[in-house]
Amino acid sequence: MASFVVGLRRFLGALALMLLAHQAAAAEPLAFVGRSGSKLVVNGSPFLFNGFNAYWLMNVASEDQVNVSKTLSEAAAAGLTVCRTWAFNDGGNPALQSSPGVYNEKMFQGLDFAVSEAKNHGIRLVMSLINNFKDFGGKTQYVQWARDAGEAIKTDDDFYTNAKVKQYYKNHVLKVLTRVNTITKVAYKDDPTIMTWDLMNEPRCPSEPSGQTVTAWVKEMAAYTKSIDSKHLLQVGFEGFYGSSTPDKIGLYNPGGYKYGTDFIIGNQVNEIDYTTIHAYPDAWLPQKSEEERKTFLQQWISSHFNDSVKVIGKPMVFEEFGKSTTTPGYSQKVRDDFLSYVYGMIYSDAETSGGSFSGGLLWQIMGEGMKSYYDGFAIVLPRDSTTTAVIKKQSDAMAALKNRLSGSRH
Ligand SMILES: *[C@@H]1O[C@H](CO)[C@@H](O)[C@H](O)[C@H]1NC(C)=O
Ligand SMILES: *[C@@H]1O[C@H](CO)[C@@H](O)[C@H](O)[C@H]1NC(C)=O
């Protein structure tokens, strides 16, 4: 009896390996995504995609790999081909970097697994290197480390100018980019599964509103990042706020007409930056406005940035974060589906008329079933939210068809 069970286990194990090998072989081998003028390109043809955010991959993978595999597999089935995730977790518990230069190997192996599984599912990654906000440490943790080391720090915004803090950041960039994946044995900087490095999630600098300070930081860090890794795309992680180089646009387009300490134009003109990004949360940004006014804001936000991206900056654009929270007054799944369809329609139309300069969108965000501790109101669970999955799949198919059409493929 016992030997029969062992035999059966062996047989099932071998079968599972064969199925895995088959799945890996079925996924299109990934090539590096590059840039040519105002288009992202892969193998010489415009690269278009539909994608998603899943900031939690490393954290969850370090304790529960099955959830990561399952969610990536569900995302791949919905035609999603790019995923943005965090390659940082500073000072918390458990942290990736518990104190400057001290790394938790178990957490890094979680990130290794995320990269390896993304590859197995034909999904490319955008990896963000630090947070502007306190979640998972962020610039607050970096300046605290410097303060603890005796630096005279006034505000969190000293992150962009203090020499010691800048060195901490560079050390982290070096550590992540030169990491050799324990599963694939490929260094991150040589792995085409990674599409892009994202300097920071949503940089802001309220203490110096012109945008000059953040732009100087982008210049220095973009040059440093590309000096280690020139194979990958690089972007800033901007939400898109206009700054002092376009004073008229601050009033016209910035939510509330405020200055946020970034400058969409000059920040993205930095030579080493490959594409521009926008994020948009009109429900949170314009709480006093009606649904119709928010829709108009969104349409103008996309249109104005896309025009600037192509005509002024000369680079492609990605709509890197958008979503609909269940906490929005009047929320229903239908409201979310209609919102996503509205955004997707604009992305597709601009992608089509520009011949691929609008590369795609990354919705915020996809999660797995049972991951309740990570739910944030925006969570979409693909097998559960079937009408939303249909909307997502439709956009994935449309972008894939457009990509094929633009590359002159006969598929
Ligand atoms: C962007 O350019 C298009 C085409 O030139 C124009 O119709 C549209 O009004 C512009 N959008 C904004 C917000 O300026
Ligand atoms: C993984 O999924 C299971 C079952 O769906 C759930 O119980 C568990 O909490 C999840 N793990 C994490 C780390 O979210």
Coordinates of C-alpha atoms and ligand atoms in Angstrom, one line a residue:
M1 CA 0.0 0.0 0.0
A2 CA 2.7 2.4 1.1
S3 CA 4.9 1.7 -1.9
F4 CA 1.8 2.2 -4.2
V5 CA 1.2 5.6 -2.6
V6 CA 4.9 6.6 -3.1
G7 CA 4.7 5.4 -6.7
L8 CA 1.6 7.4 -7.3
R9 CA 3.2 10.5 -5.8
R10 CA 6.2 10.1 -8.0
F11 CA 4.0 9.7 -11.0
L12 CA 1.9 12.8 -10.1
G13 CA 5.1 14.7 -9.4
A14 CA 6.5 13.8 -12.9
L15 CA 3.2 14.7 -14.5
A16 CA 3.1 18.1 -12.7
L17 CA 6.7 18.8 -13.9
M18 CA 5.8 17.9 -17.5
L19 CA 2.7 20.2 -17.4
L20 CA 4.9 23.0 -16.0
A21 CA 7.5 22.5 -18.7
H22 CA 4.8 22.6 -21.3
Q23 CA 3.4 25.8 -19.9
A24 CA 6.8 27.4 -19.8
A25 CA 7.5 26.3 -23.4
A26 CA 4.1 27.7 -24.5
A27 CA 4.8 31.2 -23.2
E28 CA 6.4 33.5 -25.9
P29 CA 10.1 33.9 -25.0
L30 CA 10.5 37.4 -23.7
A31 CA 12.8 39.9 -25.4
F32 CA 14.0 43.2 -24.0
V33 CA 11.6 46.1 -24.5
G34 CA 13.4 49.1 -25.9
R35 CA 12.4 52.6 -27.1
S36 CA 12.6 54.2 -30.5
G37 CA 11.6 57.9 -30.5
S38 CA 8.1 58.1 -29.1
K39 CA 7.4 54.4 -29.2
L40 CA 8.3 51.4 -27.0
V41 CA 9.5 48.6 -29.3
V42 CA 10.2 44.9 -29.0
N43 CA 12.0 43.0 -31.8
G44 CA 11.7 46.2 -33.9
S45 CA 7.9 46.5 -33.7
P46 CA 5.8 48.8 -31.5
F47 CA 5.1 47.3 -28.1
L48 CA 1.6 47.7 -26.7
F49 CA 0.1 46.1 -23.7
N50 CA -2.7 45.9 -21.2
G51 CA -1.3 45.5 -17.6
F52 CA -1.9 45.8 -13.9
N53 CA -0.4 46.7 -10.6
A54 CA 0.3 44.1 -7.9
Y55 CA 2.6 45.8 -5.5
W56 CA 2.5 42.9 -3.1
L57 CA 4.2 40.1 -5.1
M58 CA 7.5 40.0 -3.1
N59 CA 5.8 40.2 0.3
V60 CA 3.3 37.4 -0.4
A61 CA 5.8 35.3 -2.3
S62 CA 8.1 35.3 0.8
E63 CA 5.4 33.5 2.8
D64 CA 3.0 31.9 0.3
Q65 CA 4.3 31.2 -3.3
V66 CA 1.1 29.5 -4.4
N67 CA -0.9 32.8 -4.2
V68 CA 1.6 34.5 -6.4
S69 CA 1.6 31.8 -9.1
K70 CA -2.2 31.5 -9.0
T71 CA -2.7 35.3 -9.4
L72 CA -0.1 35.6 -12.2
S73 CA -1.8 32.7 -14.0
E74 CA -5.2 34.3 -13.7
A75 CA -3.8 37.6 -15.0
A76 CA -2.1 35.9 -17.9
A77 CA -5.4 34.2 -18.8
A78 CA -7.0 37.7 -18.9
G79 CA -4.4 38.7 -21.5
L80 CA -2.5 41.0 -19.1
T81 CA 1.2 41.1 -20.1
V82 CA 2.8 43.8 -17.9
C83 CA 2.8 44.0 -14.0
R84 CA 4.1 46.8 -11.8
T85 CA 5.4 45.7 -8.4
W86 CA 7.5 47.0 -5.5
A87 CA 11.2 46.1 -5.3
F88 CA 11.4 47.8 -1.9
N89 CA 10.2 47.3 1.7
D90 CA 12.3 49.5 4.0
G91 CA 12.6 49.2 7.7
G92 CA 9.3 47.5 8.4
N93 CA 8.8 44.0 9.7
P94 CA 9.4 41.9 7.7
A95 CA 11.5 44.2 5.6
L96 CA 13.6 43.7 2.4
Q97 CA 16.1 46.3 3.7
S98 CA 15.9 46.4 7.5
S99 CA 18.5 49.1 7.9
P100 CA 20.8 50.7 5.4
G101 CA 22.6 48.0 3.3
V102 CA 21.2 45.1 5.5
Y103 CA 18.9 42.8 3.5
N104 CA 16.6 40.0 4.4
E105 CA 17.4 37.1 2.1
K106 CA 14.0 35.4 2.6
M107 CA 12.3 38.5 1.3
F108 CA 14.8 38.8 -1.7
Q109 CA 14.0 35.2 -2.5
G110 CA 10.3 36.2 -2.6
L111 CA 11.2 38.8 -5.2
D112 CA 13.3 36.2 -7.1
F113 CA 10.2 34.0 -7.2
A114 CA 8.0 36.8 -8.4
V115 CA 10.4 37.5 -11.3
S116 CA 10.7 33.8 -12.1
E117 CA 7.0 33.2 -12.1
A118 CA 6.3 36.4 -14.2
K119 CA 8.7 35.0 -16.8
N120 CA 6.9 31.6 -16.7
H121 CA 3.6 33.4 -17.4
G122 CA 4.9 35.7 -20.2
I123 CA 4.4 38.8 -18.0
R124 CA 6.9 41.6 -17.9
L125 CA 7.6 43.6 -14.7
V126 CA 7.9 47.2 -13.9
M127 CA 9.9 47.3 -10.6
S128 CA 9.7 50.4 -8.4
L129 CA 12.7 51.1 -6.2
I130 CA 11.3 53.3 -3.3
N131 CA 8.1 54.9 -2.2
N132 CA 7.4 58.6 -1.8
F133 CA 4.9 57.7 0.9
K134 CA 5.3 56.0 4.3
D135 CA 3.9 52.6 3.2
F136 CA 6.7 50.1 3.3
G137 CA 9.2 52.6 4.6
G138 CA 9.6 55.1 1.8
K139 CA 11.5 58.4 1.9
T140 CA 10.4 58.9 5.5
Q141 CA 12.4 55.7 6.5
Y142 CA 15.4 56.8 4.5
V143 CA 15.7 60.2 6.1
Q144 CA 15.1 58.6 9.5
W145 CA 18.1 56.4 8.9
A146 CA 20.2 59.4 8.1
R147 CA 18.9 61.3 11.2
D148 CA 19.9 58.3 13.3
A149 CA 23.3 58.5 11.7
G150 CA 23.6 62.1 12.9
E151 CA 22.6 64.0 9.8
A152 CA 20.7 67.3 10.2
I153 CA 17.4 66.5 8.5
K154 CA 14.6 69.1 8.5
T155 CA 11.8 67.4 6.5
D156 CA 11.2 64.2 4.5
D157 CA 11.9 66.2 1.4
D158 CA 15.6 66.3 2.4
F159 CA 15.5 62.9 0.8
Y160 CA 16.1 64.6 -2.6
T161 CA 19.1 66.6 -1.5
N162 CA 20.9 65.1 1.5
A163 CA 24.2 63.4 0.3
K164 CA 24.0 60.6 2.8
V165 CA 20.3 59.8 1.9
K166 CA 21.1 59.9 -1.8
Q167 CA 24.0 57.4 -1.2
Y168 CA 21.6 55.1 0.6
Y169 CA 19.3 55.2 -2.4
K170 CA 22.1 54.5 -4.8
N171 CA 23.2 51.6 -2.7
H172 CA 19.7 50.1 -2.9
V173 CA 19.6 50.6 -6.7
L174 CA 22.9 48.8 -7.0
K175 CA 21.8 46.0 -4.7
V176 CA 18.6 45.3 -6.6
L177 CA 20.0 45.7 -10.1
T178 CA 22.9 43.4 -9.5
R179 CA 20.9 40.8 -7.6
V180 CA 21.4 37.4 -9.1
N181 CA 18.1 35.5 -9.0
T182 CA 18.5 32.4 -6.9
I183 CA 15.9 30.5 -9.1
T184 CA 16.7 31.6 -12.7
K185 CA 20.4 32.4 -12.0
V186 CA 20.1 35.5 -14.1
A187 CA 21.1 38.9 -12.7
Y188 CA 18.1 41.3 -12.5
K189 CA 20.0 43.8 -14.8
D190 CA 20.3 41.1 -17.5
D191 CA 16.8 39.7 -17.2
P192 CA 14.3 40.7 -20.0
T193 CA 11.4 39.7 -17.8
I194 CA 12.0 43.1 -16.2
M195 CA 10.7 45.8 -18.6
T196 CA 11.4 48.9 -16.6
W197 CA 12.9 50.4 -13.4
D198 CA 10.7 52.9 -11.8
L199 CA 12.9 55.4 -9.8
M200 CA 10.2 56.1 -7.2
N201 CA 6.5 55.5 -6.6
E202 CA 4.9 59.0 -7.0
P203 CA 7.6 61.5 -6.1
R204 CA 6.3 64.7 -4.5
C205 CA 8.2 67.5 -2.8
P206 CA 5.7 69.9 -1.1
S207 CA 8.5 71.9 0.6
E208 CA 9.9 73.0 -2.8
P209 CA 6.9 73.2 -5.2
S210 CA 8.6 74.4 -8.4
G211 CA 9.7 70.9 -9.4
Q212 CA 13.4 71.8 -9.8
T213 CA 14.6 69.8 -6.8
V214 CA 12.9 66.6 -7.9
T215 CA 14.2 67.1 -11.4
A216 CA 17.8 67.5 -10.2
W217 CA 17.3 64.2 -8.2
V218 CA 15.9 62.5 -11.3
K219 CA 18.9 63.6 -13.3
E220 CA 21.4 62.2 -10.8
M221 CA 19.6 59.0 -10.1
A222 CA 18.6 58.3 -13.8
A223 CA 22.3 58.6 -14.8
Y224 CA 23.4 56.4 -11.9
T225 CA 20.8 53.7 -12.7
K226 CA 21.7 53.6 -16.4
S227 CA 25.4 53.5 -15.6
I228 CA 24.7 50.1 -13.9
D229 CA 22.0 48.9 -16.3
S230 CA 21.6 50.3 -19.8
K231 CA 19.5 47.3 -21.1
H232 CA 16.3 48.2 -19.3
L233 CA 13.8 51.0 -19.7
L234 CA 13.7 53.6 -17.0
Q235 CA 10.9 55.9 -15.9
V236 CA 10.4 58.2 -12.9
G237 CA 7.0 57.0 -11.4
F238 CA 5.4 60.5 -11.7
E239 CA 1.7 61.0 -11.2
G240 CA 1.9 63.8 -13.9
F241 CA 1.6 67.1 -11.9
Y242 CA 2.7 70.1 -13.9
G243 CA 5.4 72.4 -12.4
S244 CA 6.9 75.8 -12.9
S245 CA 8.1 75.2 -16.5
T246 CA 4.4 75.3 -17.6
P247 CA 2.7 77.7 -15.1
D248 CA -0.5 77.9 -17.1
K249 CA -1.0 74.1 -16.9
I250 CA -0.7 74.1 -13.1
G251 CA -4.0 76.0 -12.9
L252 CA -5.6 74.3 -15.9
Y253 CA -4.9 70.6 -15.1
N254 CA -3.4 70.0 -11.6
P255 CA -6.1 68.8 -9.3
G256 CA -7.2 71.8 -7.2
G257 CA -4.7 73.9 -9.1
Y258 CA -2.0 73.0 -6.6
K259 CA 1.7 72.5 -6.9
Y260 CA 3.1 69.2 -5.9
G261 CA 6.8 69.7 -6.3
T262 CA 7.2 67.8 -9.6
D263 CA 7.4 69.1 -13.2
F264 CA 6.0 66.6 -15.7
I265 CA 7.8 68.3 -18.6
I266 CA 11.3 68.9 -17.4
G267 CA 11.4 65.8 -15.2
N268 CA 10.6 63.6 -18.2
Q269 CA 12.9 65.4 -20.5
V270 CA 15.9 64.0 -18.6
N271 CA 17.8 62.1 -21.2
E272 CA 17.9 58.7 -19.5
I273 CA 14.1 58.6 -18.9
D274 CA 12.5 56.4 -21.6
Y275 CA 8.8 57.1 -21.2
T276 CA 6.4 59.3 -19.3
T277 CA 3.8 58.2 -16.8
I278 CA 0.5 59.5 -15.4
H279 CA -1.6 58.2 -12.5
A280 CA -5.1 59.4 -11.8
Y281 CA -7.5 59.1 -8.9
P282 CA -10.2 61.7 -9.7
D283 CA -12.5 60.4 -6.9
A284 CA -9.9 61.1 -4.3
W285 CA -8.3 64.2 -6.0
L286 CA -11.6 66.0 -6.6
P287 CA -13.9 64.9 -3.8
Q288 CA -16.2 67.9 -4.2
K289 CA -16.8 67.4 -7.9
S290 CA -19.6 65.4 -9.6
E291 CA -19.0 62.2 -11.5
E292 CA -19.4 64.1 -14.8
E293 CA -16.8 66.7 -13.8
R294 CA -14.4 63.9 -12.8
K295 CA -14.8 62.2 -16.1
T296 CA -14.1 65.5 -17.9
F297 CA -11.0 66.0 -15.7
L298 CA -9.8 62.5 -16.6
Q299 CA -10.3 63.0 -20.3
Q300 CA -8.4 66.4 -20.1
W301 CA -5.6 64.9 -17.9
I302 CA -4.9 62.1 -20.4
S303 CA -5.2 64.3 -23.5
S304 CA -3.0 67.1 -22.2
H305 CA -0.3 64.7 -21.0
F306 CA -0.3 62.6 -24.0
N307 CA 0.0 65.6 -26.3
D308 CA 2.9 66.9 -24.2
S309 CA 4.5 63.5 -24.1
V310 CA 4.6 63.0 -27.8
K311 CA 4.9 66.6 -29.1
V312 CA 7.0 68.4 -26.4
I313 CA 8.9 65.6 -24.7
G314 CA 9.1 63.1 -27.7
K315 CA 8.6 60.0 -25.6
P316 CA 5.9 57.3 -25.3
M317 CA 3.4 57.4 -22.4
V318 CA 2.0 54.8 -20.0
F319 CA -1.1 55.3 -17.9
E320 CA 0.5 53.7 -14.9
E321 CA -2.2 53.8 -12.2
F322 CA -6.0 54.1 -12.3
G323 CA -8.8 52.4 -10.5
K324 CA -12.2 52.6 -8.8
S325 CA -12.4 52.0 -5.1
T326 CA -15.4 50.3 -3.4
T327 CA -15.3 53.2 -0.9
T328 CA -16.4 55.7 -3.6
P329 CA -19.9 56.9 -2.9
G330 CA -22.4 55.1 -5.3
Y331 CA -19.9 52.3 -5.9
S332 CA -21.0 49.1 -7.6
Q333 CA -19.1 46.7 -9.8
K334 CA -21.0 48.1 -12.8
V335 CA -19.7 51.6 -11.9
R336 CA -16.1 50.1 -11.8
D337 CA -16.6 48.3 -15.1
D338 CA -17.9 51.4 -16.8
F339 CA -15.0 53.4 -15.4
L340 CA -12.4 50.9 -16.7
S341 CA -14.2 50.8 -20.1
Y342 CA -14.0 54.6 -20.3
V343 CA -10.3 54.7 -19.5
Y344 CA -9.5 51.7 -21.8
G345 CA -11.4 53.4 -24.7
M346 CA -9.2 56.5 -24.4
I347 CA -6.0 54.5 -24.2
Y348 CA -6.9 52.4 -27.2
S349 CA -8.0 55.4 -29.3
D350 CA -4.8 57.4 -28.5
A351 CA -2.7 54.3 -29.1
E352 CA -4.3 53.7 -32.5
T353 CA -4.2 57.3 -33.8
S354 CA -0.6 57.7 -32.7
G355 CA 0.6 54.4 -34.2
G356 CA 1.6 53.1 -30.7
S357 CA 2.9 56.1 -28.7
F358 CA 0.4 55.4 -26.0
S359 CA 1.8 52.1 -24.9
G360 CA -0.8 50.9 -22.5
G361 CA -2.3 51.1 -19.0
L362 CA -1.7 49.4 -15.7
L363 CA -4.9 49.2 -13.6
W364 CA -4.7 49.5 -9.8
Q365 CA -4.8 46.6 -8.8
I366 CA -5.1 42.8 -9.1
M367 CA -5.1 40.5 -6.1
G368 CA -5.6 36.9 -5.3
E369 CA -8.5 35.3 -3.5
G370 CA -8.1 35.1 0.3
M371 CA -5.5 37.9 0.5
K372 CA -7.7 40.0 2.7
S373 CA -4.9 41.6 4.6
Y374 CA -3.8 43.3 1.4
Y375 CA -7.2 44.5 0.2
D376 CA -7.4 48.3 -0.2
G377 CA -10.8 49.0 -1.8
F378 CA -9.3 48.8 -5.3
A379 CA -8.7 45.0 -5.3
I380 CA -10.0 43.1 -8.3
V381 CA -10.0 39.3 -7.9
L382 CA -10.2 38.0 -11.4
P383 CA -12.1 34.7 -10.9
R384 CA -14.5 36.4 -8.5
D385 CA -15.2 39.6 -10.4
S386 CA -16.2 38.1 -13.7
T387 CA -17.8 41.1 -15.4
T388 CA -14.7 43.2 -14.6
T389 CA -12.5 40.4 -16.0
A390 CA -14.5 40.5 -19.2
V391 CA -13.8 44.2 -19.5
I392 CA -10.1 43.7 -18.9
K393 CA -9.9 40.8 -21.3
K394 CA -11.6 42.8 -24.0
Q395 CA -9.0 45.6 -23.7
S396 CA -6.1 43.0 -23.6
D397 CA -7.4 41.5 -26.9
A398 CA -7.8 44.9 -28.5
M399 CA -4.3 46.1 -27.6
A400 CA -2.8 42.8 -28.7
A401 CA -4.7 43.0 -32.1
L402 CA -3.5 46.6 -32.5
K403 CA 0.1 45.6 -31.7
N404 CA -0.1 42.9 -34.3
R405 CA -1.6 45.3 -36.9
L406 CA 1.1 47.9 -36.2
S407 CA 3.9 45.3 -36.5
G408 CA 2.4 44.1 -39.8
S409 CA 2.0 40.6 -38.4
R410 CA -0.4 38.3 -40.2
H411 CA -1.5 36.5 -37.0
Ligands
LIG1 C1 -4.4 67.4 -27.7 O1 -4.2 67.4 -29.1 C2 -5.4 67.1 -29.9 C3 -5.0 67.1 -31.3 O2 -4.1 68.1 -31.7 C4 -6.4 68.3 -29.6 O3 -7.6 68.0 -30.3 C5 -6.7 68.3 -28.1 O4 -7.5 69.3 -27.8 C6 -5.4 68.4 -27.3 N1 -5.7 68.2 -25.9 C7 -5.5 69.2 -25.0 C8 -6.0 68.9 -23.6 O5 -4.9 70.2 -25.2
LIG2 C1 -3.1 32.9 0.2 O1 -4.4 32.4 -0.1 C2 -5.0 31.7 0.9 C3 -6.2 31.0 0.4 O2 -6.9 31.7 -0.7 C4 -5.3 32.6 2.1 O3 -5.9 31.9 3.1 C5 -4.0 33.2 2.5 O4 -4.2 34.2 3.5 C6 -3.2 33.9 1.4 N1 -1.9 34.3 1.8 C7 -1.5 35.6 1.8 C8 -0.1 35.8 2.3 O5 -2.2 36.5 1.5

